[in-house]
Structures are given as structure tokens and as C-alpha cells.
Amino acid sequence: MELQPGREAVVRVAVATLWTAPEAVRPVDRPALDAHADVAAWISGMDADQQVGECVLSQLLLGERVLVTELRPDGWAHVVAVEQPAPRLDARGYPGWLPAAQLAPPADDAPAPAHAPLVVDATVTALHAAPGGEPLLPGVVLGTRLTPAGPPVDGWRPVRAPGYDHPLWLPDGHVVPLPAAPPSAAEVLAVAARLRDVVYVWGGVSAYGIDCSGLVHLAWRRFGVMLPRDAVDQAGATTPLPPGAERPGDLYFFARRGKKIHHIGIVSAAPQGDDRRMLHACYRQREVLEEALPEERTATLVGAHRV
């Protein structure tokens, strides 16, 4: 089966980047564009200014579903990322462009899994050709959902991967069953805290580079909860709290007077009077960090919400 406009496809690379337009990509973006999408090399090859270029919209993880809306002769596909809600942009999901070679048709004839779906709990892992064998798909990140292909063997777990007609393997300890019940806020905060010191990348949604709303989206995604991709939409999908009622794992939202929400952080400690703390992907310091809200952040705080 080939990719077709109007039909769904799935991401076949560990991390695919969603772009504003094919013409917006830069020479430095080359590692993220090929059929294997080496996101680690892409991010490490950019300087601090290039890491916040607004040509990037979001990122999609291995196996993530998209709706293909256009295929260009030059190898680019316009898609809607149906697992990243973006109600202001498209009711179906987050729209953008990516190389068609990074997609595969869905495996409609795959047998129903006999085991519960899995989610990657390691920060970064790889899928191997055989237990302990050659890594075929490196760079698979936290929050990636995988379909089991059988029981573990000698500490290795077989899984299905788009574009491969045989199971691939990863260490059994790198995946956990996808939870059936909603997580506690403390569990989500603990996952997000594991990404401390990850570099800030505009549009990033991975353990290699991430932005403020991407951190929130990915932390909840680890537990099977699909929050919207952007901060302003995350505010609309969560419940406002009375001042001072926030607890660890809740969300802080920030906006300048008369402007839409531009930043989000995860509450990391109960407030003590006017003192508040949060974990966030910080544009200014270009990394994920936990800190007390500085005065300039407090001046733009517009509310706390709960998922």
C-alpha cells in the first residue's frame, strides 16, 4: 500500500519534525529531513538561535498517526497530526509538512495484539534487529507507544514498528504497559522532571530537545493522555483553579497584557504566600529547569489550571 491523500499514515522514524513549509527548512536541518531523521545530530548541529527558529511547528513520535492531506512530487507530505489536538488551527489535529519518506501506510492487516499496548519509559532507547543485536531504529524516546509482538525473551521485548515486516526488540525494562487509569499529577511531574537539563528547541517534543508546551504534552502522553500541543489550547482543555489552590503537577500559564498565552510551566511545589515554583522548558535559559518564579514571570502569570 502507498501513501494516499485523504488516508491515514504512521510515522516510521523515531522522531519526525513537523515544518511550517518545505521552503522554510534551512541547510542546518538536513539531518532531520532524511529517511532516518537523526534528530540528535540535528539538534547538536544547531546554535542557540537556530534551535528557536520558527520554521518548526512540532514533532511526532514513532508510530504516531497522521492524516495525509497532500503529497508533493518533491517528496513532501502535508499532514494533520491527529494525536496532537490543535483546535485553533484544525479541528482534526496539528497541521504541517514533513518528508513523505518518514511515513508508512498503516498496517491494516496486523493481528490484534495479545498483550496491552506499551509505552517507552526510558528517556531514550533503540529498537534492535534481534535481542542484543544491531540497533535498527535508534533514538526512540520517552512517551512513544509500541505494539507488543509477543512475550519478553531473556530480558528483551519484541514489538512491531512501522515499515518493518518482522518484530524489533528493545530491553524489556525500557517499556511499561500503557496505563488504563489516569495518572496522578505527581506521577506526571516525576516524568517531566526526568527531562531536566534537556535543551530548549522551538517545537520540540522529545528527550533531545523540547519547548514549554511540548514538555507538558509529552509528560501526559507518557500516560496515554493526549493534551493539545500548544499552551493556549492546553489552557482551554484544563480547569482553572482559585488563586493559591495549585498543587504539584498543576499548570501555570503566562501571557502579556492583551496578548494570548505564550508560556506554560508545571507547578513543582505548593505555593508559599507569593512564592511559587515550577518546572518548565525555559526559552530564556534554553533548557528545562526547575526554579522559583522570578519577578518578571510572576508579572505575566495569568492563572493555574488542573488537568
Short mmCIF file of C-alpha atoms in Angstrom, two decimals:
data_model
loop_
_atom_site.label_atom_id
_atom_site.label_comp_id
_atom_site.label_asym_id
_atom_site.label_seq_id
_atom_site.Cartn_x
_atom_site.Cartn_y
_atom_site.Cartn_z
CA MET A 1 0.00 0.00 0.00
CA GLU A 2 1.23 3.51 -0.80
CA LEU A 3 0.61 6.82 0.91
CA GLN A 4 -2.55 8.49 -0.35
CA PRO A 5 -4.12 11.89 0.33
CA GLY A 6 -7.22 11.50 2.44
CA ARG A 7 -5.89 8.41 4.22
CA GLU A 8 -4.01 7.93 7.44
CA ALA A 9 -0.33 7.04 7.72
CA VAL A 10 2.04 6.45 10.62
CA VAL A 11 5.45 7.88 11.47
CA ARG A 12 8.21 5.37 10.69
CA VAL A 13 11.17 7.27 12.22
CA ALA A 14 11.97 7.67 15.90
CA VAL A 15 11.18 11.41 15.86
CA ALA A 16 9.78 13.29 12.85
CA THR A 17 9.74 17.08 12.73
CA LEU A 18 6.69 18.98 11.52
CA TRP A 19 7.59 22.07 9.46
CA THR A 20 5.73 25.23 8.51
CA ALA A 21 6.54 24.69 4.81
CA PRO A 22 9.08 22.76 2.72
CA GLU A 23 10.60 26.07 1.65
CA ALA A 24 11.21 27.06 5.29
CA VAL A 25 13.84 24.42 6.03
CA ARG A 26 17.48 25.50 6.35
CA PRO A 27 20.75 23.77 5.42
CA VAL A 28 21.30 23.01 9.13
CA ASP A 29 18.07 20.99 9.14
CA ARG A 30 19.39 18.31 6.79
CA PRO A 31 19.86 15.57 9.47
CA ALA A 32 16.19 15.87 10.45
CA LEU A 33 14.97 15.55 6.85
CA ASP A 34 16.36 12.27 5.58
CA ALA A 35 14.62 8.90 5.73
CA HIS A 36 16.19 8.10 9.12
CA ALA A 37 15.75 11.55 10.74
CA ASP A 38 18.78 11.84 13.03
CA VAL A 39 17.26 14.32 15.47
CA ALA A 40 20.18 14.07 17.91
CA ALA A 41 22.63 15.15 15.20
CA TRP A 42 20.24 17.87 14.01
CA ILE A 43 19.89 19.48 17.43
CA SER A 44 23.58 19.20 18.32
CA GLY A 45 24.48 20.82 14.98
CA MET A 46 22.45 23.98 15.61
CA ASP A 47 23.48 27.05 17.54
CA ALA A 48 21.20 28.55 20.20
CA ASP A 49 19.48 30.89 17.73
CA GLN A 50 18.88 28.15 15.16
CA GLN A 51 17.29 25.98 17.88
CA VAL A 52 14.48 28.52 18.23
CA GLY A 53 13.84 29.10 14.53
CA GLU A 54 10.11 29.31 13.93
CA CYS A 55 10.23 27.03 10.88
CA VAL A 56 9.48 24.12 13.24
CA LEU A 57 5.90 23.54 14.40
CA SER A 58 6.02 20.31 16.40
CA GLN A 59 7.43 16.80 16.41
CA LEU A 60 5.83 13.38 16.01
CA LEU A 61 6.97 10.12 17.57
CA LEU A 62 7.40 6.67 16.06
CA GLY A 63 4.02 5.11 15.24
CA GLU A 64 2.08 8.36 15.65
CA ARG A 65 -0.93 8.60 13.33
CA VAL A 66 -1.36 11.39 10.80
CA LEU A 67 -3.93 12.18 8.13
CA VAL A 68 -2.21 12.79 4.80
CA THR A 69 -3.83 15.77 3.06
CA GLU A 70 -1.35 16.43 0.22
CA LEU A 71 1.60 14.70 -1.45
CA ARG A 72 4.04 16.80 -3.50
CA PRO A 73 6.19 15.46 -6.33
CA ASP A 74 9.31 16.66 -4.49
CA GLY A 75 8.73 14.18 -1.67
CA TRP A 76 6.96 16.38 0.89
CA ALA A 77 3.67 15.49 2.55
CA HIS A 78 1.19 17.82 4.20
CA VAL A 79 -0.38 16.07 7.16
CA VAL A 80 -2.62 16.61 10.14
CA ALA A 81 -1.18 15.10 13.33
CA VAL A 82 -4.41 13.65 14.70
CA GLU A 83 -2.90 12.77 18.10
CA GLN A 84 -1.88 16.39 18.79
CA PRO A 85 -5.08 18.42 19.25
CA ALA A 86 -4.86 21.97 17.89
CA PRO A 87 -8.43 23.32 17.86
CA ARG A 88 -7.41 26.84 16.81
CA LEU A 89 -5.61 25.51 13.71
CA ASP A 90 -7.55 22.45 12.57
CA ALA A 91 -10.30 20.51 14.33
CA ARG A 92 -8.66 17.28 13.18
CA GLY A 93 -5.22 17.91 14.74
CA TYR A 94 -1.96 19.77 14.21
CA PRO A 95 -1.26 20.58 10.54
CA GLY A 96 2.17 20.84 8.94
CA TRP A 97 4.69 19.40 6.49
CA LEU A 98 7.21 16.57 6.73
CA PRO A 99 9.16 14.38 4.27
CA ALA A 100 6.90 11.60 2.97
CA ALA A 101 9.79 9.12 3.38
CA GLN A 102 9.32 9.44 7.14
CA LEU A 103 5.81 7.97 6.88
CA ALA A 104 4.48 4.48 6.26
CA PRO A 105 0.97 3.23 5.45
CA PRO A 106 -0.79 1.77 8.49
CA ALA A 107 -0.59 -1.99 8.86
CA ASP A 108 -4.29 -2.68 8.45
CA ASP A 109 -3.73 -6.43 8.35
CA ALA A 110 -1.67 -6.63 11.55
CA PRO A 111 -3.08 -9.12 14.06
CA ALA A 112 -4.64 -7.72 17.19
CA PRO A 113 -2.05 -7.64 19.97
CA ALA A 114 -2.45 -10.31 22.64
CA HIS A 115 -0.86 -8.01 25.23
CA ALA A 116 -1.65 -4.47 26.40
CA PRO A 117 -0.09 -1.62 24.40
CA LEU A 118 3.31 -0.50 25.62
CA VAL A 119 4.83 2.93 26.13
CA VAL A 120 8.52 3.77 26.27
CA ASP A 121 9.52 4.75 29.81
CA ALA A 122 13.26 5.10 29.13
CA THR A 123 14.38 8.62 28.24
CA VAL A 124 15.92 7.29 25.01
CA THR A 125 16.17 3.73 23.70
CA ALA A 126 16.68 1.84 20.43
CA LEU A 127 14.88 -0.93 18.58
CA HIS A 128 17.17 -3.82 17.59
CA ALA A 129 17.11 -6.46 14.87
CA ALA A 130 17.30 -9.22 17.49
CA PRO A 131 17.77 -9.46 21.27
CA GLY A 132 21.12 -7.82 21.92
CA GLY A 133 21.62 -7.38 18.19
CA GLU A 134 22.21 -4.48 15.84
CA PRO A 135 20.19 -1.31 16.57
CA LEU A 136 17.98 -0.63 13.56
CA LEU A 137 15.98 2.26 14.97
CA PRO A 138 17.98 4.36 17.45
CA GLY A 139 16.68 7.46 19.20
CA VAL A 140 13.24 6.17 20.22
CA VAL A 141 12.14 8.47 23.03
CA LEU A 142 10.06 8.59 26.18
CA GLY A 143 6.31 8.51 25.52
CA THR A 144 6.50 6.51 22.28
CA ARG A 145 3.70 3.92 22.09
CA LEU A 146 4.59 0.47 20.80
CA THR A 147 2.58 -2.61 19.89
CA PRO A 148 3.85 -5.79 21.53
CA ALA A 149 4.68 -8.70 19.24
CA GLY A 150 4.95 -11.37 21.91
CA PRO A 151 6.22 -12.02 25.43
CA PRO A 152 9.69 -10.98 26.62
CA VAL A 153 12.65 -13.26 25.85
CA ASP A 154 15.75 -13.14 28.05
CA GLY A 155 15.01 -9.57 29.12
CA TRP A 156 14.17 -8.33 25.61
CA ARG A 157 10.70 -7.38 24.34
CA PRO A 158 9.56 -7.86 20.71
CA VAL A 159 7.47 -5.02 19.26
CA ARG A 160 6.04 -4.02 15.91
CA ALA A 161 7.43 -0.97 14.15
CA PRO A 162 6.08 0.82 11.05
CA GLY A 163 7.98 -0.13 7.89
CA TYR A 164 9.29 -3.43 9.27
CA ASP A 165 7.66 -6.78 8.45
CA HIS A 166 9.32 -8.52 11.39
CA PRO A 167 9.44 -7.73 15.11
CA LEU A 168 12.13 -5.46 16.50
CA TRP A 169 13.48 -5.76 20.03
CA LEU A 170 14.26 -3.47 22.94
CA PRO A 171 15.20 -4.05 26.58
CA ASP A 172 12.07 -5.12 28.46
CA GLY A 173 12.82 -2.62 31.21
CA HIS A 174 12.58 0.28 28.75
CA VAL A 175 8.80 -0.13 28.26
CA VAL A 176 5.78 -0.39 30.54
CA PRO A 177 2.13 -1.19 29.82
CA LEU A 178 0.17 1.88 28.79
CA PRO A 179 -1.85 2.78 31.91
CA ALA A 180 -5.58 2.16 31.79
CA ALA A 181 -6.33 4.72 34.52
CA PRO A 182 -5.46 8.43 34.55
CA PRO A 183 -2.18 9.23 36.31
CA SER A 184 -1.79 11.33 39.40
CA ALA A 185 -0.37 14.81 38.96
CA ALA A 186 2.66 13.72 40.99
CA GLU A 187 3.38 10.90 38.53
CA VAL A 188 3.27 13.31 35.59
CA LEU A 189 5.55 15.78 37.37
CA ALA A 190 8.04 12.98 38.08
CA VAL A 191 8.20 12.09 34.37
CA ALA A 192 8.64 15.72 33.34
CA ALA A 193 11.40 16.15 35.93
CA ARG A 194 13.41 13.42 34.20
CA LEU A 195 13.78 15.83 31.28
CA ARG A 196 15.52 18.45 33.38
CA ASP A 197 18.51 19.97 31.50
CA VAL A 198 17.17 18.93 28.07
CA VAL A 199 17.90 21.74 25.61
CA TYR A 200 15.10 24.12 24.61
CA VAL A 201 14.10 23.63 20.97
CA TRP A 202 11.18 25.53 19.47
CA GLY A 203 8.54 22.97 18.51
CA GLY A 204 10.43 20.13 20.20
CA VAL A 205 8.56 17.18 21.72
CA SER A 206 11.37 14.78 22.56
CA ALA A 207 14.10 13.98 25.05
CA TYR A 208 16.60 15.53 22.61
CA GLY A 209 15.00 18.98 22.61
CA ILE A 210 11.68 20.34 23.79
CA ASP A 211 9.66 23.52 24.26
CA CYS A 212 7.38 24.57 27.10
CA SER A 213 4.10 23.15 25.81
CA GLY A 214 5.91 20.15 24.35
CA LEU A 215 7.13 19.24 27.85
CA VAL A 216 3.56 19.27 29.18
CA HIS A 217 2.20 17.38 26.17
CA LEU A 218 4.91 14.70 26.37
CA ALA A 219 4.68 14.20 30.14
CA TRP A 220 0.95 13.50 29.93
CA ARG A 221 1.36 11.50 26.71
CA ARG A 222 3.59 9.06 28.62
CA PHE A 223 0.40 8.04 30.49
CA GLY A 224 -1.83 7.92 27.42
CA VAL A 225 -3.45 11.34 27.98
CA MET A 226 -3.50 13.45 24.81
CA LEU A 227 -3.42 17.13 25.77
CA PRO A 228 -3.37 19.76 23.00
CA ARG A 229 0.04 20.64 21.60
CA ASP A 230 0.15 24.43 22.19
CA ALA A 231 -0.02 26.29 25.50
CA VAL A 232 -3.05 28.40 24.62
CA ASP A 233 -5.01 25.27 23.71
CA GLN A 234 -3.75 23.47 26.81
CA ALA A 235 -5.30 26.28 28.85
CA GLY A 236 -8.62 25.73 27.11
CA ALA A 237 -8.52 21.99 27.81
CA THR A 238 -7.82 22.27 31.55
CA THR A 239 -9.69 23.55 34.61
CA PRO A 240 -8.83 26.94 36.16
CA LEU A 241 -8.07 26.95 39.88
CA PRO A 242 -8.67 29.62 42.54
CA PRO A 243 -5.50 31.60 43.37
CA GLY A 244 -3.30 29.65 45.77
CA ALA A 245 -5.09 26.33 45.20
CA GLU A 246 -2.46 24.91 42.85
CA ARG A 247 -0.53 21.79 43.82
CA PRO A 248 2.48 19.97 42.30
CA GLY A 249 1.61 18.71 38.82
CA ASP A 250 -0.84 21.53 38.06
CA LEU A 251 -0.06 24.06 35.33
CA TYR A 252 0.91 27.75 35.34
CA PHE A 253 0.02 29.88 32.32
CA PHE A 254 1.62 33.15 31.30
CA ALA A 255 0.55 35.99 28.99
CA ARG A 256 1.42 39.62 28.50
CA ARG A 257 -1.33 42.20 28.86
CA GLY A 258 -3.74 41.97 25.95
CA LYS A 259 -1.87 39.03 24.38
CA LYS A 260 -2.60 35.31 24.13
CA ILE A 261 -0.91 32.78 26.40
CA HIS A 262 2.73 32.36 25.40
CA HIS A 263 4.24 30.15 28.11
CA ILE A 264 3.38 27.23 30.39
CA GLY A 265 5.09 25.53 33.32
CA ILE A 266 4.34 22.62 35.64
CA VAL A 267 3.81 23.54 39.29
CA SER A 268 6.63 21.84 41.22
CA ALA A 269 5.74 22.88 44.80
CA ALA A 270 2.72 24.16 46.68
CA PRO A 271 2.78 27.97 46.82
CA GLN A 272 4.09 29.62 49.97
CA GLY A 273 2.47 33.03 50.03
CA ASP A 274 3.69 34.80 46.89
CA ASP A 275 6.49 32.29 46.35
CA ARG A 276 5.82 29.82 43.55
CA ARG A 277 7.99 27.21 41.85
CA MET A 278 7.71 25.47 38.51
CA LEU A 279 9.41 23.04 36.17
CA HIS A 280 9.45 24.35 32.60
CA ALA A 281 11.28 24.45 29.30
CA CYS A 282 12.70 27.95 29.52
CA TYR A 283 13.19 29.95 26.32
CA ARG A 284 15.43 32.45 28.11
CA GLN A 285 17.84 29.92 29.59
CA ARG A 286 17.34 27.46 26.71
CA GLU A 287 16.81 24.35 28.84
CA VAL A 288 14.35 22.50 31.05
CA LEU A 289 14.79 23.65 34.63
CA GLU A 290 13.01 23.90 37.98
CA GLU A 291 13.03 27.29 39.66
CA ALA A 292 11.20 29.81 41.76
CA LEU A 293 9.19 32.17 39.56
CA PRO A 294 11.31 35.28 39.04
CA GLU A 295 9.62 38.65 39.30
CA GLU A 296 9.24 39.07 35.54
CA ARG A 297 7.46 35.68 35.31
CA THR A 298 5.13 36.48 38.19
CA ALA A 299 4.16 39.71 36.41
CA THR A 300 2.81 37.70 33.45
CA LEU A 301 1.20 34.83 35.42
CA VAL A 302 -2.45 34.67 34.38
CA GLY A 303 -3.58 31.55 36.21
CA ALA A 304 -3.11 28.00 37.39
CA HIS A 305 -5.06 25.09 35.89
CA ARG A 306 -5.54 21.38 36.62
CA VAL A 307 -5.70 18.58 34.05
#
